[in-house]
Structure formats: C-alpha cells, structure tokens
mmCIF file of N, CA, C and O in Angstrom:
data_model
loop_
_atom_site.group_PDB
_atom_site.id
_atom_site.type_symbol
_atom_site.label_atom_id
_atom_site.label_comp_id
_atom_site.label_asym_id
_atom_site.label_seq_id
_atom_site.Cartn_x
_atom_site.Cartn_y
_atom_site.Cartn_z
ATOM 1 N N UNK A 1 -23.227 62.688 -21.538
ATOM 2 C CA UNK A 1 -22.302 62.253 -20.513
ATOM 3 C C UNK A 1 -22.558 60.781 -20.144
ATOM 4 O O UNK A 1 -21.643 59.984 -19.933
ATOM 5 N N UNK A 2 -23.938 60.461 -20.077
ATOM 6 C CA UNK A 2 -24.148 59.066 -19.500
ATOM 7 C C UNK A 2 -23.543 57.636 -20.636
ATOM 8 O O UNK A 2 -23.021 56.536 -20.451
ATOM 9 N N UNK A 3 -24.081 58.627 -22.083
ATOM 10 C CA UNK A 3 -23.007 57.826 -22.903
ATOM 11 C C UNK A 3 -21.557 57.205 -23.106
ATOM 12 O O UNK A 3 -21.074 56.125 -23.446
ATOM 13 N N UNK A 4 -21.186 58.281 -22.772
ATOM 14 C CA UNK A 4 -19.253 58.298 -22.278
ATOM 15 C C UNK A 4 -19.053 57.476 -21.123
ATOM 16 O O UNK A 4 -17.902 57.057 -21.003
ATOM 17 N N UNK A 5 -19.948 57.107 -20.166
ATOM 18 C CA UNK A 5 -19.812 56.559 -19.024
ATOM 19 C C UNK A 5 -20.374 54.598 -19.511
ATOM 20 O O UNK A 5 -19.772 53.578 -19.177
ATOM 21 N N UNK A 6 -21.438 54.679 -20.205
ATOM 22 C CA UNK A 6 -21.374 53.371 -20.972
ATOM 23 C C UNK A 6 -20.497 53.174 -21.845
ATOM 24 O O UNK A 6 -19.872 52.113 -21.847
ATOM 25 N N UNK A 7 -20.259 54.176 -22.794
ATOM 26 C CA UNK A 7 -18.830 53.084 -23.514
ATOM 27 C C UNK A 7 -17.204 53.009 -22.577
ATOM 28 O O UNK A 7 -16.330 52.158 -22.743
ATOM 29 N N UNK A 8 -17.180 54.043 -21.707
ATOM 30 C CA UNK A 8 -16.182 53.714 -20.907
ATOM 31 C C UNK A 8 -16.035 52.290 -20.246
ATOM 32 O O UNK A 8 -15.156 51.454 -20.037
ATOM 33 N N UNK A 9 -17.405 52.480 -20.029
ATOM 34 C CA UNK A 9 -17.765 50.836 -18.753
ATOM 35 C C UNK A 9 -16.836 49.780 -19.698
ATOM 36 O O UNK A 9 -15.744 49.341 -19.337
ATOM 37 N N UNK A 10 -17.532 49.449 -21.049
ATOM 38 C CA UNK A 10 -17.589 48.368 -21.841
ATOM 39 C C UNK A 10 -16.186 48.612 -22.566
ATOM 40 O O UNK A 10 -15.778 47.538 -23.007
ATOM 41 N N UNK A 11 -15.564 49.365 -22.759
ATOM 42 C CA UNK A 11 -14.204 49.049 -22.651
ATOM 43 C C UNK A 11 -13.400 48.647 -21.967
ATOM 44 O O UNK A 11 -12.503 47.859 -22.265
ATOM 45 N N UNK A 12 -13.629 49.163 -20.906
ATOM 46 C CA UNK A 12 -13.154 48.755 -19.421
ATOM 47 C C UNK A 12 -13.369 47.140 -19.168
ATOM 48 O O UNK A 12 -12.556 46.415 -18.595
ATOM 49 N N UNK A 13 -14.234 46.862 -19.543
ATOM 50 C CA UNK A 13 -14.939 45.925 -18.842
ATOM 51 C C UNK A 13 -15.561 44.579 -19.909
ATOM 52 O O UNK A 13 -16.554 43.888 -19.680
ATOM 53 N N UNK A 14 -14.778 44.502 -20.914
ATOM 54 C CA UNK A 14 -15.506 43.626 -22.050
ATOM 55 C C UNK A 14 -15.493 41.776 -21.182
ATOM 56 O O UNK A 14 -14.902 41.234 -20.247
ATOM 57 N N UNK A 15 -16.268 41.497 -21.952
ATOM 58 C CA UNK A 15 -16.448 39.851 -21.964
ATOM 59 C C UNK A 15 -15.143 39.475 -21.467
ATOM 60 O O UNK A 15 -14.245 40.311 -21.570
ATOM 61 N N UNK A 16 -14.841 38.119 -20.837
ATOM 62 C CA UNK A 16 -13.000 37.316 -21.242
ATOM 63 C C UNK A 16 -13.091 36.778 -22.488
ATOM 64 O O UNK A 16 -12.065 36.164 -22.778
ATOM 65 N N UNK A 17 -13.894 36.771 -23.306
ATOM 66 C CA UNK A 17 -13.444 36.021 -24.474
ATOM 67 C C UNK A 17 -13.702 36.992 -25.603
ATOM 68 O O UNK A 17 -14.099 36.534 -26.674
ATOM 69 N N UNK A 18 -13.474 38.555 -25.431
ATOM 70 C CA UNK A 18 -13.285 39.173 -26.389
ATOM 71 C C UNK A 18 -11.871 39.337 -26.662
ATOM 72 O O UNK A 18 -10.909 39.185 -25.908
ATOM 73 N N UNK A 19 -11.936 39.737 -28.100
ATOM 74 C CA UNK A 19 -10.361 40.226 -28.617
ATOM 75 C C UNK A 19 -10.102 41.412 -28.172
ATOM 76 O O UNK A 19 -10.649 42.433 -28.589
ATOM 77 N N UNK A 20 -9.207 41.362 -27.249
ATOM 78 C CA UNK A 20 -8.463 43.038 -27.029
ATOM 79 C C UNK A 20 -7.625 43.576 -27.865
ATOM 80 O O UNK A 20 -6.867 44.342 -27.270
ATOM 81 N N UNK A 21 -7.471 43.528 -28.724
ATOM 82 C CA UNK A 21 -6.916 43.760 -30.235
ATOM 83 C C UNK A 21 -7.631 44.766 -30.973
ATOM 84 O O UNK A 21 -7.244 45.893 -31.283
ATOM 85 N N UNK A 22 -8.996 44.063 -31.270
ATOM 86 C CA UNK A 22 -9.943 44.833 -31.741
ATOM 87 C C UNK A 22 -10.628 45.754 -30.926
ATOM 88 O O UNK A 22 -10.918 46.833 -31.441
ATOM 89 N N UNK A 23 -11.040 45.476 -29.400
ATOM 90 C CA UNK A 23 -11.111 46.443 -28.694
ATOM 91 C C UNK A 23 -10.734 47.522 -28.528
ATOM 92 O O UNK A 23 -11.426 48.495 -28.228
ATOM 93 N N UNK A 24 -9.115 47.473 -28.776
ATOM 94 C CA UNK A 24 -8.691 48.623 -28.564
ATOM 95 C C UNK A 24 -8.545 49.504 -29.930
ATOM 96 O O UNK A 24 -8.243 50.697 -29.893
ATOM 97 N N UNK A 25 -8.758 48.888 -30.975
ATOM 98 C CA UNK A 25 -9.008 49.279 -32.141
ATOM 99 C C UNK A 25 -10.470 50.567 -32.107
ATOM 100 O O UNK A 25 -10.406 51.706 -32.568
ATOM 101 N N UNK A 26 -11.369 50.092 -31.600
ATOM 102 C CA UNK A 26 -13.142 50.286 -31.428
ATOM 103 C C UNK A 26 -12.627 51.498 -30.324
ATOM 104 O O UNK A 26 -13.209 52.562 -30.531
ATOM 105 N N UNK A 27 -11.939 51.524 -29.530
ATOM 106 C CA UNK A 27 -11.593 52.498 -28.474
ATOM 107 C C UNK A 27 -11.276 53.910 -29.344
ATOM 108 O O UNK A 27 -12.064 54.812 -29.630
ATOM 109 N N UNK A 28 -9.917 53.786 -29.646
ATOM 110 C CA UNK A 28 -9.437 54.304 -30.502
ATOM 111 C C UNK A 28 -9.862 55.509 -31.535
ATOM 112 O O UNK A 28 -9.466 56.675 -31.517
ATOM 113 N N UNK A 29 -11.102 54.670 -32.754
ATOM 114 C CA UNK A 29 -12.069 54.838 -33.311
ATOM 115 C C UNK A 29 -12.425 55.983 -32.518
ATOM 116 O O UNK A 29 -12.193 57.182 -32.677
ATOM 117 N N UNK A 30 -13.200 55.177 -31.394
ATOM 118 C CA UNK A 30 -14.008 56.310 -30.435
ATOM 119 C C UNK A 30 -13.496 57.459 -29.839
ATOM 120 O O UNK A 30 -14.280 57.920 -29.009
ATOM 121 N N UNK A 31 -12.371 58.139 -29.976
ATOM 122 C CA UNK A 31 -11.390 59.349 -29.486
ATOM 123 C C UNK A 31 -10.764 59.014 -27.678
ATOM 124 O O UNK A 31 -10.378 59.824 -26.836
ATOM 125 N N UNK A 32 -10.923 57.025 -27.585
ATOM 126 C CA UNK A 32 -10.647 56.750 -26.733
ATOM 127 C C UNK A 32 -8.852 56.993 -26.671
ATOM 128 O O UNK A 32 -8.461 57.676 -27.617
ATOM 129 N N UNK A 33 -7.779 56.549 -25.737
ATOM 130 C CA UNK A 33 -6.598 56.471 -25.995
ATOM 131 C C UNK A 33 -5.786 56.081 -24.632
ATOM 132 O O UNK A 33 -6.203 56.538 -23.567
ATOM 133 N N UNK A 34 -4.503 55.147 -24.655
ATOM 134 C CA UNK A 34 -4.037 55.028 -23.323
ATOM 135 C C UNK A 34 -2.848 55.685 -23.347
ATOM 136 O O UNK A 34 -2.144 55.941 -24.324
ATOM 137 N N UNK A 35 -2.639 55.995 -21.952
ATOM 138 C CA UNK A 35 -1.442 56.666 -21.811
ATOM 139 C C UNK A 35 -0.871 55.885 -20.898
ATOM 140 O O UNK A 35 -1.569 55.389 -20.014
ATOM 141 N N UNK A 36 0.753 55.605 -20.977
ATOM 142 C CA UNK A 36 1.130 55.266 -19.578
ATOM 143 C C UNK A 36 1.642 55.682 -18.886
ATOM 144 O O UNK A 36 2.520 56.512 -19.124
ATOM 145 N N UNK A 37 1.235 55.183 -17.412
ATOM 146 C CA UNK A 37 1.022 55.999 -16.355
ATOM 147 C C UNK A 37 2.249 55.289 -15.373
ATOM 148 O O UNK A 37 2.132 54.064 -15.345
ATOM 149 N N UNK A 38 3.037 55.652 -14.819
ATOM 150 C CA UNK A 38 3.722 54.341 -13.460
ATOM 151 C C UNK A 38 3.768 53.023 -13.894
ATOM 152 O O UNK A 38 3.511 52.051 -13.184
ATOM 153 N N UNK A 39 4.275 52.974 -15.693
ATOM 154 C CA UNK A 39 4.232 51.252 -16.208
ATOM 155 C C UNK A 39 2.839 50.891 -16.041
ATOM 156 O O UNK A 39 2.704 49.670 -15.956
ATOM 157 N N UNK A 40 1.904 51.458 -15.977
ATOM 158 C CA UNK A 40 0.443 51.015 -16.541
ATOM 159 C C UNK A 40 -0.118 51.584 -17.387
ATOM 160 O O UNK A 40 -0.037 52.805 -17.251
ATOM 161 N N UNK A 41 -0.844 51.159 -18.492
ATOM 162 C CA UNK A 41 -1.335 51.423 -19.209
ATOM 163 C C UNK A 41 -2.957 52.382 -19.127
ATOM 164 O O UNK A 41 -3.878 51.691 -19.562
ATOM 165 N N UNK A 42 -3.319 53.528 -18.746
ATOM 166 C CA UNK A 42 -4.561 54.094 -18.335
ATOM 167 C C UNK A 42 -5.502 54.709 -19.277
ATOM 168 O O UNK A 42 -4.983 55.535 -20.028
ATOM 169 N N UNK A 43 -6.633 54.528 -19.405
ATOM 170 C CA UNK A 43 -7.747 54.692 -20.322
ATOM 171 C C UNK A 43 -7.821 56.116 -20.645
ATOM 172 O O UNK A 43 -8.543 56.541 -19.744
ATOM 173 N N UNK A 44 -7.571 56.916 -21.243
ATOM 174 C CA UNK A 44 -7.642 58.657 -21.336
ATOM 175 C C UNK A 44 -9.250 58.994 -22.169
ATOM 176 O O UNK A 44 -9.392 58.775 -23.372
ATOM 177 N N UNK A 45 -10.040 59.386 -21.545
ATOM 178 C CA UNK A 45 -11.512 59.082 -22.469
ATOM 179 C C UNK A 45 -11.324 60.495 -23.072
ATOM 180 O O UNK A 45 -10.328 61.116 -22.702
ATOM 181 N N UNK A 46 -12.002 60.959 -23.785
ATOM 182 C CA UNK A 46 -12.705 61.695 -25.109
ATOM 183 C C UNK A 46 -13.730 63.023 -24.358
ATOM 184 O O UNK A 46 -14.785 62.450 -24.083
ATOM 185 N N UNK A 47 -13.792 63.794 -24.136
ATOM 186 C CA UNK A 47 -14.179 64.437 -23.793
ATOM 187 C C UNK A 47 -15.989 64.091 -24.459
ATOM 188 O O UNK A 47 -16.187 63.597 -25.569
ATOM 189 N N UNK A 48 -16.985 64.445 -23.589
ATOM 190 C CA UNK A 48 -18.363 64.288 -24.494
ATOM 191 C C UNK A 48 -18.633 64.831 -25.220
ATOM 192 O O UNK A 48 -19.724 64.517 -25.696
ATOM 193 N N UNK A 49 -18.074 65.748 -25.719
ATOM 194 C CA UNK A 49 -18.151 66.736 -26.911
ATOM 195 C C UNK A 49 -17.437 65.601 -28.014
ATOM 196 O O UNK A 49 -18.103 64.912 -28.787
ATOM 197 N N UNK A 50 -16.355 65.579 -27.934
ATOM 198 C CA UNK A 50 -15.497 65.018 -28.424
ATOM 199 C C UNK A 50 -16.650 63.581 -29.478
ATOM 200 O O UNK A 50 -17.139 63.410 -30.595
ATOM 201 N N UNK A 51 -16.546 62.926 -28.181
ATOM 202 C CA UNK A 51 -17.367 61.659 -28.723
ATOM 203 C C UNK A 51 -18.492 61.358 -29.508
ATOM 204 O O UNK A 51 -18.701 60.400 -30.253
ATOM 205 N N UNK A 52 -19.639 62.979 -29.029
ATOM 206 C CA UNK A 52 -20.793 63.074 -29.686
ATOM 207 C C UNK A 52 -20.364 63.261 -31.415
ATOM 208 O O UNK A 52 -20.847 62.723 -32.412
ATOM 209 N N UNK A 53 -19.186 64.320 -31.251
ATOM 210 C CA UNK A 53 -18.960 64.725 -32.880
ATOM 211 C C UNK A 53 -18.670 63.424 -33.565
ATOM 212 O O UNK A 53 -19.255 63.115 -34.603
ATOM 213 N N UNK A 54 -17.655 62.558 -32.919
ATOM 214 C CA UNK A 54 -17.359 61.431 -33.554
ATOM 215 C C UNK A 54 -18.348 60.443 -33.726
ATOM 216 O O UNK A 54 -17.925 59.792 -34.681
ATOM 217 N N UNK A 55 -19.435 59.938 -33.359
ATOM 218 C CA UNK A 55 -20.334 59.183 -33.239
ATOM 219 C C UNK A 55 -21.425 59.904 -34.634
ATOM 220 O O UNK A 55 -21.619 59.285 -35.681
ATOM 221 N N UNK A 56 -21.918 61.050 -34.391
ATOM 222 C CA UNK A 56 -22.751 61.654 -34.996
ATOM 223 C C UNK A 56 -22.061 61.568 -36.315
ATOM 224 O O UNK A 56 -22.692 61.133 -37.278
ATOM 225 N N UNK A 57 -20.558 62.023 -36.468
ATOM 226 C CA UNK A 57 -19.662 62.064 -38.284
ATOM 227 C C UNK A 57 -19.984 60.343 -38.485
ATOM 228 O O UNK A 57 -19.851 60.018 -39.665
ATOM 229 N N UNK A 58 -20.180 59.769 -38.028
ATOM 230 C CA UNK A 58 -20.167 58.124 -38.699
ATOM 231 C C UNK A 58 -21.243 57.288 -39.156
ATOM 232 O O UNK A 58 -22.301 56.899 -38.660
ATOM 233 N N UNK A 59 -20.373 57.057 -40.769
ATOM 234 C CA UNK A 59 -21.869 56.472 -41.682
ATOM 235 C C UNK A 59 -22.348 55.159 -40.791
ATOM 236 O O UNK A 59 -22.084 55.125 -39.589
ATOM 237 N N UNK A 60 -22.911 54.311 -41.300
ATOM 238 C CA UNK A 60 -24.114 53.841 -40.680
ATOM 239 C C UNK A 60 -23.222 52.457 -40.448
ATOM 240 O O UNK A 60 -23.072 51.962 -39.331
ATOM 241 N N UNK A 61 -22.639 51.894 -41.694
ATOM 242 C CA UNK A 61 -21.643 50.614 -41.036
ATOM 243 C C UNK A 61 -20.450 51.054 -40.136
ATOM 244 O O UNK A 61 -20.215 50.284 -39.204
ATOM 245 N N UNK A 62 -19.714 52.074 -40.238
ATOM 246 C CA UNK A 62 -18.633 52.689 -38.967
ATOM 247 C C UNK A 62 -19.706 52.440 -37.406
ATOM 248 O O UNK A 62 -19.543 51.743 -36.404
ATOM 249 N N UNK A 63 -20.362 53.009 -37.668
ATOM 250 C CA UNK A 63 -20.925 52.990 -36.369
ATOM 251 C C UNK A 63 -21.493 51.506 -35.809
ATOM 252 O O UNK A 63 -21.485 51.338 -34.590
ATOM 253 N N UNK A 64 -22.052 50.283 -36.799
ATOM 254 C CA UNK A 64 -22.189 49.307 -36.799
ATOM 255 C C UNK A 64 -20.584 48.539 -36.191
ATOM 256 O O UNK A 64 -20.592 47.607 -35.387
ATOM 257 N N UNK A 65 -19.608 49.001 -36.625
ATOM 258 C CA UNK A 65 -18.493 48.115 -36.573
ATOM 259 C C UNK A 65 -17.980 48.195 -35.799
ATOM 260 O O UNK A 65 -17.075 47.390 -35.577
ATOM 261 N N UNK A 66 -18.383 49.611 -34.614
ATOM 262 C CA UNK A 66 -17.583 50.293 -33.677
ATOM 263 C C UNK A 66 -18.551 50.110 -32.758
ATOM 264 O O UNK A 66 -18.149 49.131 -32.128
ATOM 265 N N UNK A 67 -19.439 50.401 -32.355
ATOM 266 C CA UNK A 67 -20.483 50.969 -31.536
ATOM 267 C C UNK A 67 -21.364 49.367 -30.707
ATOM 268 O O UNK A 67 -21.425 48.967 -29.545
ATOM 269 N N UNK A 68 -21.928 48.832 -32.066
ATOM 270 C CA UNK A 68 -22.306 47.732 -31.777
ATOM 271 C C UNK A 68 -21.496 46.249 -31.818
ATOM 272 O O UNK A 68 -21.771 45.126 -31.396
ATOM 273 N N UNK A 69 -20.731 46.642 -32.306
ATOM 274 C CA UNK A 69 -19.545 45.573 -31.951
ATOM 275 C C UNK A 69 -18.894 45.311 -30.657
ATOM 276 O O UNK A 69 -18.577 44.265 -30.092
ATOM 277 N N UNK A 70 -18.771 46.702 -30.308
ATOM 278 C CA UNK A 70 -18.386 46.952 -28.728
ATOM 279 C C UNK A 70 -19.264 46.590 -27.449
ATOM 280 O O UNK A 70 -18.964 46.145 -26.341
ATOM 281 N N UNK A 71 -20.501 46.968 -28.058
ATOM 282 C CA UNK A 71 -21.470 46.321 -27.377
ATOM 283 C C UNK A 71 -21.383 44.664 -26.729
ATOM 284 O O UNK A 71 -21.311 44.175 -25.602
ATOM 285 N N UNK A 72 -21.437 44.114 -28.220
ATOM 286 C CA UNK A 72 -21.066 42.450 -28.206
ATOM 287 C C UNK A 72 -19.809 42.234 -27.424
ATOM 288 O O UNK A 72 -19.708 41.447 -26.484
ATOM 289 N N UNK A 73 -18.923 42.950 -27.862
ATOM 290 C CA UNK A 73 -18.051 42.406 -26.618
ATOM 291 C C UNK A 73 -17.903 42.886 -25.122
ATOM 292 O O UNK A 73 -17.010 42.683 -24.300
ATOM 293 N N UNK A 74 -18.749 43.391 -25.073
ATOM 294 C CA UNK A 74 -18.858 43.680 -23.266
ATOM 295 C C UNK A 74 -20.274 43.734 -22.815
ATOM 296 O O UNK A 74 -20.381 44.569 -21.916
ATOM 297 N N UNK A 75 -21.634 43.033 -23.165
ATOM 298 C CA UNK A 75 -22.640 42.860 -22.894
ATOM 299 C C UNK A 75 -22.678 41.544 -22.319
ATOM 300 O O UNK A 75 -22.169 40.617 -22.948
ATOM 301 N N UNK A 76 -23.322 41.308 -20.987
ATOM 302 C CA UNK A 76 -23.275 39.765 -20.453
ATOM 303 C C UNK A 76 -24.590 38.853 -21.689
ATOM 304 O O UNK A 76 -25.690 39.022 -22.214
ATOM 305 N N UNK A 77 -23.381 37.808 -21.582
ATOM 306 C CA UNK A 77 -24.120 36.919 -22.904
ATOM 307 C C UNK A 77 -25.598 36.113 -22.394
ATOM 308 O O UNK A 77 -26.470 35.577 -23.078
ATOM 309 N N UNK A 78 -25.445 36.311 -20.565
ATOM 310 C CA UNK A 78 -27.071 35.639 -20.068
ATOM 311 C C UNK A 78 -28.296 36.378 -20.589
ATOM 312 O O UNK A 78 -29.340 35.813 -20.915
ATOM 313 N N UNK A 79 -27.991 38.210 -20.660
ATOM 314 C CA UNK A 79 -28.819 38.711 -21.037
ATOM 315 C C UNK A 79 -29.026 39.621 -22.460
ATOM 316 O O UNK A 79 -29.877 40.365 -22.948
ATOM 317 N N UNK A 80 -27.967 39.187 -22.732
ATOM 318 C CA UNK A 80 -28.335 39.440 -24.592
ATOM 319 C C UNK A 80 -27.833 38.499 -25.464
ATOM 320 O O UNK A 80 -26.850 37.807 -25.199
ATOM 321 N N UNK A 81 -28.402 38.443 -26.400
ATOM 322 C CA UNK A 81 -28.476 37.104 -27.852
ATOM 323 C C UNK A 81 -26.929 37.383 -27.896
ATOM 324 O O UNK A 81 -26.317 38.177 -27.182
ATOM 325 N N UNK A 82 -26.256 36.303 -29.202
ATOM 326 C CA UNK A 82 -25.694 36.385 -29.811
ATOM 327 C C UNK A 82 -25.722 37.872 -30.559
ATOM 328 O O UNK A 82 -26.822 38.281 -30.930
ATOM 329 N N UNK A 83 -24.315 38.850 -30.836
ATOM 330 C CA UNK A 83 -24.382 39.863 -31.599
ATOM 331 C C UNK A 83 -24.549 40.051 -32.909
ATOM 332 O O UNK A 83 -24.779 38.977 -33.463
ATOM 333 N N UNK A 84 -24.529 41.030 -33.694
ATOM 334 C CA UNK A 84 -24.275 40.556 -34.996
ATOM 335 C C UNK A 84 -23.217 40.140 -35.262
ATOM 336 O O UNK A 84 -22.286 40.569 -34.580
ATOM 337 N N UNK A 85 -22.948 39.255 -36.229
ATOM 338 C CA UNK A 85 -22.130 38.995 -37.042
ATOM 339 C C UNK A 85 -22.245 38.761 -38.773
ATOM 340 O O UNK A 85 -23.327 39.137 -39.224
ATOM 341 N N UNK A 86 -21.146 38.115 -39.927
ATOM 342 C CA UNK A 86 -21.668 37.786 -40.872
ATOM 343 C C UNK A 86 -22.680 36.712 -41.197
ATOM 344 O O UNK A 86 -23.184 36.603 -42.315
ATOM 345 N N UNK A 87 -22.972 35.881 -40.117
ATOM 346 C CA UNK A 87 -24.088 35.116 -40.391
ATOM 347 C C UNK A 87 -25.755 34.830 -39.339
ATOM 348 O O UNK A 87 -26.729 34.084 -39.242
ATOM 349 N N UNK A 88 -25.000 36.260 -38.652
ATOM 350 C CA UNK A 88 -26.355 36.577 -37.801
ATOM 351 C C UNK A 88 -26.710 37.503 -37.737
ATOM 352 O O UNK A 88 -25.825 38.288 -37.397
ATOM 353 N N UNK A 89 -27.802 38.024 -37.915
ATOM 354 C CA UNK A 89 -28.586 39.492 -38.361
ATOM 355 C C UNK A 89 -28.357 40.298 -36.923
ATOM 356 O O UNK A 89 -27.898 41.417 -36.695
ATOM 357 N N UNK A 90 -28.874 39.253 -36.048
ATOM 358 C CA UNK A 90 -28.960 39.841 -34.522
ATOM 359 C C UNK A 90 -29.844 40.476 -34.113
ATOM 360 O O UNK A 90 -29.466 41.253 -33.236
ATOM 361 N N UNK A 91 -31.116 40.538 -34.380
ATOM 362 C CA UNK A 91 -32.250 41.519 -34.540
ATOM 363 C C UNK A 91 -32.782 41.411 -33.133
ATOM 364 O O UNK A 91 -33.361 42.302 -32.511
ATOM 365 N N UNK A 92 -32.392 39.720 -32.561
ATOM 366 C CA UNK A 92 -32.789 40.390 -30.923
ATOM 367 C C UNK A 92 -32.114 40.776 -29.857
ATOM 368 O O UNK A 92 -32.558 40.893 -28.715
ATOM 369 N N UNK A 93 -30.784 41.019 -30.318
ATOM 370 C CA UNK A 93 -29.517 41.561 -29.742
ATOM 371 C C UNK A 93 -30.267 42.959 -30.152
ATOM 372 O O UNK A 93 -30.936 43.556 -29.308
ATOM 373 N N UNK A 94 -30.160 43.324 -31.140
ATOM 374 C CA UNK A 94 -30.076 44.875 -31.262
ATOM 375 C C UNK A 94 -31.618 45.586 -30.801
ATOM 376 O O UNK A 94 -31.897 46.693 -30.340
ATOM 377 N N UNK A 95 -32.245 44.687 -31.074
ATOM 378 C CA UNK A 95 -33.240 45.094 -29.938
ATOM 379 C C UNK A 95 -33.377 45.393 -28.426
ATOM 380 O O UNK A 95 -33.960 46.318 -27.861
ATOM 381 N N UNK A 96 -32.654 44.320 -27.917
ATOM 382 C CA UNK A 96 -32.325 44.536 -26.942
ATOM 383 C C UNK A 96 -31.372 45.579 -26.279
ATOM 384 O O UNK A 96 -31.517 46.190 -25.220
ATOM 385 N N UNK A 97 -30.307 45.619 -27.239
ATOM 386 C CA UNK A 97 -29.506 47.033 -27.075
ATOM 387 C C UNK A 97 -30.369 48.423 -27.174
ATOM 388 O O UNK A 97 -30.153 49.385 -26.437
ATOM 389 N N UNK A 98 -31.306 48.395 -28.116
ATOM 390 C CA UNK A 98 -32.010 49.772 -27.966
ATOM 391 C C UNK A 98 -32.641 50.094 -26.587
ATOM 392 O O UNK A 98 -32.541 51.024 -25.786
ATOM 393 N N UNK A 99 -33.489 48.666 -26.665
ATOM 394 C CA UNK A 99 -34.205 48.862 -24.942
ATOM 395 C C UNK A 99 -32.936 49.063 -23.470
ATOM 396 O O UNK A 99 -33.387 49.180 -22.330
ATOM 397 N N UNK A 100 -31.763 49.073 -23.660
ATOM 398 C CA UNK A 100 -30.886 49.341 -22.768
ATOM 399 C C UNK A 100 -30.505 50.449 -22.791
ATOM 400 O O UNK A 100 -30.127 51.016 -21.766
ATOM 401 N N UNK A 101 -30.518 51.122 -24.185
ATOM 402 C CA UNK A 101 -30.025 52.626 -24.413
ATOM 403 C C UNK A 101 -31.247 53.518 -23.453
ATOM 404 O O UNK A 101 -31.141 54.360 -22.561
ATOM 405 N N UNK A 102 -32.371 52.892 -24.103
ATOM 406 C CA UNK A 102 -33.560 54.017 -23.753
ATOM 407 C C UNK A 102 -33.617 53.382 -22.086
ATOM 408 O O UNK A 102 -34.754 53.811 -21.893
ATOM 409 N N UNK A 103 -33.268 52.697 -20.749
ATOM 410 C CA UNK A 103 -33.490 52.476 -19.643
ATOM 411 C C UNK A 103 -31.927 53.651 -19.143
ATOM 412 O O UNK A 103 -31.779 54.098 -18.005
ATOM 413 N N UNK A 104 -31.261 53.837 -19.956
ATOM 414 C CA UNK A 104 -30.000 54.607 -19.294
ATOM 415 C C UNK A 104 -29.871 56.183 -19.448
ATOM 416 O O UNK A 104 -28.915 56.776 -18.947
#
C-alpha cells in the first residue's frame, strides 16, 4: 500500500520540467488511468494488488524505464543526483533511491 501511495505522490507531483507525455505514458504502464470527472481530468490508481502483479511481471529494463524513470521525474533534484540516462549510469541516484525505498 505504501508503494501505491509513493508512485501516486510522484505522478501527481513530478518535477516542472518533466515531460507529461511520458509521464503519463509510465502511469499508464503502471495500471494507472484518468478519467474525466466535471471537465477534469482525475487520477484512477490501480488497486495494490493490481500494481504489485504489474511491477513483479516486469523484466528488469521495463521496470528501469517505468519505475525509475518516474522516480527522476518527480524526485527533488537538491536531494538526488542526476537520474539515469544514456550517458549516465546514475549509481548515486539509484542509490539513493534504494535508501528512500528502505526509510518508507
């Protein structure tokens, strides 16, 4: 559950200078989905069942492309590195992401 409640956050809540394009792509992915509501657009999350199956079915770059990508775009950049990308490994980003998983 506390999972569903962090990737909710960070969808909700990405960087301003992420692509919401791809965001909502990474949502998506995640058994995220919007519905609209009164001409707004509202976040419909994934049940935790839901999410665990989807997370757990995904090879090792899906989950890289989705998971930690998402990360990068909604992690404050004062307190984590640069993410990965193709010309950055990111090893103290993703370090740092582990030590955030295991404090939550």
């Amino acid at each position: 559950m506390r999972k569903l409640e962090i990737l909710t956050d960070w969808i909700e809540n990405p960087q301003e200078d992420c692509c919401y394009e791809e965001l909502d792509s990474i949502a998506e992915t995640l058994g995220f989905s919007y519905e609209e509501i009164d001409e707004e657009n509202t976040l419909v999350l994934p049940s935790p069942e839901v999410l665990a199956k989807i997370i757990n079915s995904m090879k090792s770059a899906e989950f890289y492309h989705s998971v930690i990508a998402l990360a990068g775009m909604s992690l404050p950049k004062e307190k984590f590195s640069h993410p990965p990308s193709f010309s950055n490994a990111a090893y103290d980003f993703l370090q740092k992401l582990a030590e955030y998983f295991a404090i939550t």
